[in-house]
XYZ file of C-alpha atoms in Angstrom:
252
model
C 46.380 68.979 67.183
C 42.587 69.430 68.179
C 42.835 65.761 66.897
C 45.282 64.696 69.235
C 44.239 66.900 72.597
C 40.784 66.755 72.460
C 39.575 63.674 70.599
C 42.466 60.876 70.761
C 44.241 61.915 73.762
C 47.874 61.153 72.344
C 50.055 61.925 69.889
C 49.764 59.726 66.375
C 53.132 59.366 65.127
C 55.189 61.117 62.813
C 57.073 59.338 60.380
C 58.825 60.378 56.771
C 57.936 62.455 54.416
C 56.813 60.532 51.033
C 59.346 60.579 48.903
C 59.659 64.378 46.432
C 58.757 62.705 42.470
C 61.853 62.751 41.240
C 62.353 64.411 37.365
C 60.324 62.175 34.208
C 58.764 59.618 37.143
C 54.998 60.161 36.108
C 54.170 57.552 39.079
C 51.237 56.344 36.097
C 52.531 53.285 35.712
C 51.839 53.468 32.346
C 53.798 51.001 29.142
C 55.451 47.380 29.839
C 56.881 47.426 33.237
C 59.028 43.996 34.403
C 58.123 43.020 37.171
C 60.061 41.912 40.038
C 59.978 37.491 39.130
C 60.382 38.465 35.661
C 57.159 38.960 33.669
C 55.142 42.103 32.759
C 52.738 44.001 33.952
C 51.763 46.513 30.924
C 49.883 49.903 32.106
C 47.073 51.810 29.392
C 45.133 54.698 28.945
C 41.612 55.030 28.308
C 40.094 58.394 27.064
C 39.615 60.326 29.785
C 39.498 56.952 31.961
C 35.820 56.259 30.511
C 35.460 52.387 29.968
C 32.599 50.818 28.822
C 31.020 47.596 30.479
C 31.799 45.281 27.295
C 35.180 47.227 27.374
C 36.476 45.642 30.947
C 34.436 41.814 30.359
C 37.324 41.962 26.469
C 40.099 42.496 28.609
C 39.167 40.476 31.539
C 39.334 38.232 28.504
C 42.349 39.776 27.254
C 44.451 38.692 30.650
C 43.092 35.711 31.207
C 44.079 34.140 27.609
C 47.345 35.365 28.204
C 47.472 33.698 31.387
C 46.530 36.631 34.312
C 44.254 36.441 36.643
C 44.970 40.370 38.418
C 43.846 43.558 37.172
C 44.063 46.692 38.698
C 43.191 50.420 38.047
C 44.735 53.129 39.549
C 44.061 56.581 40.943
C 44.702 58.605 37.185
C 42.776 57.023 35.650
C 44.770 54.031 34.538
C 43.982 50.176 33.574
C 47.586 47.657 34.592
C 46.957 43.962 33.039
C 49.964 42.095 36.068
C 51.957 38.794 35.282
C 51.895 39.055 32.239
C 54.985 36.572 30.246
C 56.871 37.738 28.141
C 56.093 35.740 25.316
C 52.334 37.396 25.781
C 53.606 41.334 26.466
C 52.989 41.964 22.064
C 49.263 40.247 22.045
C 48.589 42.577 24.882
C 49.362 45.248 24.315
C 47.560 45.204 20.959
C 44.369 43.943 22.421
C 44.363 46.785 24.706
C 45.189 48.774 21.352
C 41.483 47.121 19.585
C 39.779 48.140 22.566
C 41.296 52.271 22.860
C 43.467 51.449 25.449
C 46.756 52.798 24.618
C 49.918 51.279 26.623
C 51.939 54.164 24.906
C 49.814 56.850 24.047
C 50.075 60.487 22.954
C 50.520 63.554 26.034
C 47.269 64.338 25.984
C 46.099 60.621 25.522
C 48.187 60.127 28.314
C 47.394 63.311 30.923
C 43.710 64.251 30.647
C 40.979 62.607 32.926
C 38.369 63.834 34.329
C 35.538 62.940 36.712
C 32.219 61.348 35.737
C 30.211 64.299 34.315
C 26.471 65.203 34.492
C 26.147 62.181 32.262
C 26.036 60.035 35.664
C 26.393 62.528 39.218
C 23.258 64.337 40.052
C 26.579 66.998 40.944
C 28.006 68.030 38.164
C 27.194 70.939 35.553
C 28.486 70.398 32.709
C 29.724 68.013 30.813
C 33.261 65.948 30.845
C 33.960 63.347 29.270
C 32.759 63.548 26.069
C 34.264 66.712 26.327
C 37.535 65.626 27.502
C 37.507 62.946 24.364
C 37.408 65.766 22.361
C 40.255 67.900 23.906
C 42.048 64.644 23.000
C 41.847 64.048 19.735
C 42.250 67.606 19.121
C 45.112 68.426 20.690
C 47.054 64.485 20.044
C 46.797 65.591 16.382
C 47.688 69.029 17.049
C 51.218 68.051 18.958
C 52.108 64.261 18.101
C 56.042 64.829 18.867
C 54.941 66.551 21.911
C 58.042 66.146 24.544
C 57.087 67.202 27.922
C 54.080 65.215 29.567
C 50.819 68.547 30.102
C 47.963 67.462 32.140
C 44.839 68.675 31.953
C 41.676 68.096 34.840
C 38.096 68.027 33.965
C 35.650 68.487 36.548
C 31.915 68.777 36.351
C 31.480 71.431 39.555
C 33.587 72.842 42.323
C 34.402 69.048 43.808
C 37.565 68.657 41.915
C 36.761 64.746 41.705
C 39.110 65.087 38.961
C 42.028 67.156 41.065
C 42.217 70.252 38.989
C 44.256 72.620 41.859
C 46.874 69.840 40.567
C 46.594 70.022 37.419
C 48.546 71.922 34.875
C 45.445 72.783 33.419
C 42.645 72.179 35.122
C 39.475 73.940 34.322
C 36.041 74.367 37.256
C 32.707 72.995 34.732
C 30.240 76.031 35.650
C 27.271 77.988 33.551
C 29.275 80.728 31.429
C 27.838 83.414 29.391
C 28.186 83.569 26.216
C 28.982 87.014 24.645
C 27.458 86.600 21.033
C 23.430 85.369 22.532
C 23.931 86.288 26.438
C 22.557 82.498 27.003
C 24.024 80.625 29.901
C 25.807 77.772 27.874
C 28.646 75.373 29.684
C 31.326 76.285 30.536
C 34.691 76.118 33.667
C 36.866 78.111 35.027
C 40.219 77.975 34.582
C 43.581 76.675 37.003
C 46.754 76.903 36.005
C 50.576 75.135 37.276
C 49.415 72.948 40.100
C 52.141 71.055 41.545
C 52.189 68.567 43.887
C 55.092 65.679 44.691
C 57.317 68.633 44.056
C 59.133 69.356 47.722
C 58.026 73.139 49.039
C 57.336 73.700 45.591
C 53.781 72.868 45.850
C 50.764 75.508 44.761
C 47.642 74.631 44.024
C 47.259 76.662 40.652
C 47.057 79.776 39.361
C 43.794 81.745 38.600
C 42.994 84.211 36.190
C 40.455 86.994 37.177
C 37.620 86.899 35.404
C 38.654 84.600 32.958
C 36.462 81.851 31.422
C 36.108 78.792 28.803
C 32.606 77.942 26.865
C 33.151 73.517 26.662
C 33.370 73.859 22.854
C 36.026 76.263 22.885
C 38.492 74.271 25.605
C 41.194 72.055 22.713
C 41.382 76.082 21.159
C 42.258 77.399 24.168
C 44.702 74.199 25.279
C 45.964 75.134 22.237
C 46.890 78.062 22.082
C 48.480 78.078 25.489
C 50.800 74.940 24.891
C 51.589 76.745 21.684
C 52.424 79.728 24.110
C 54.500 77.583 26.653
C 56.578 75.218 24.061
C 57.049 79.272 22.586
C 58.937 81.147 25.769
C 59.951 77.755 28.142
C 63.380 78.015 29.188
C 65.301 74.996 28.881
C 63.437 71.904 31.084
C 60.955 74.527 32.633
C 57.915 72.012 33.008
C 54.275 73.875 32.306
C 53.443 74.215 35.882
C 56.867 76.829 36.621
C 55.687 78.164 32.854
C 52.509 78.887 33.934
C 53.919 80.877 37.400
C 56.422 82.936 35.213
C 54.873 84.731 32.535
C 51.781 87.401 32.219
C 49.047 86.493 32.310
C 47.998 86.934 28.518
C 49.926 84.714 27.520
C 47.566 82.539 29.644
C 43.685 83.816 28.324
């Protein structure tokens, strides 16, 4: 209203709202998908969104060898190779896998994302990419048959470039007190049950008073909460809904 009245002097167009995500529609483009022209695009998940320059060059070579000259990056830190002929799909999938870019990843590999972190960002307080990699490797081993997506977003400071408020489990980087040594160590404040694009059922997540996790305790914490969820969820209940329903003890 202020923008229209004080600055523009005219009303902004009011179009229809965005479509509500359907159950099971992830929107991350991971996997093998047929295009309208009969070719395919292949979406792959880097671990926590980290790729090197050498990896990017190898992806370009892989796409070129398959006859494609189009590569895309997504807001969910995924990589797509477009315009792949059907007889080149297997070669591209295997080539991506050799680069640790899975087109059929485990649930945590697929759903963990992280901001740049202290390695390259002057605003960050803690490391994120290496921590997220440890989370992926530990939890995909612990839950090889996980049947539901659980998103984990790791941010190195309060600015939330990794969008922690809309993740199932979000971590905001900060220094926390080590109870054993009394020293400050890298850690995170925890957000639980963030939801977006679910109609009226949106929320920026639940925070537990005084609840923080040390960085080296993240895999153990997520595993504990995930097991609590799997043991007590209702039929077809998403993690975000469960996180708002249960008592705090199940989330600590």
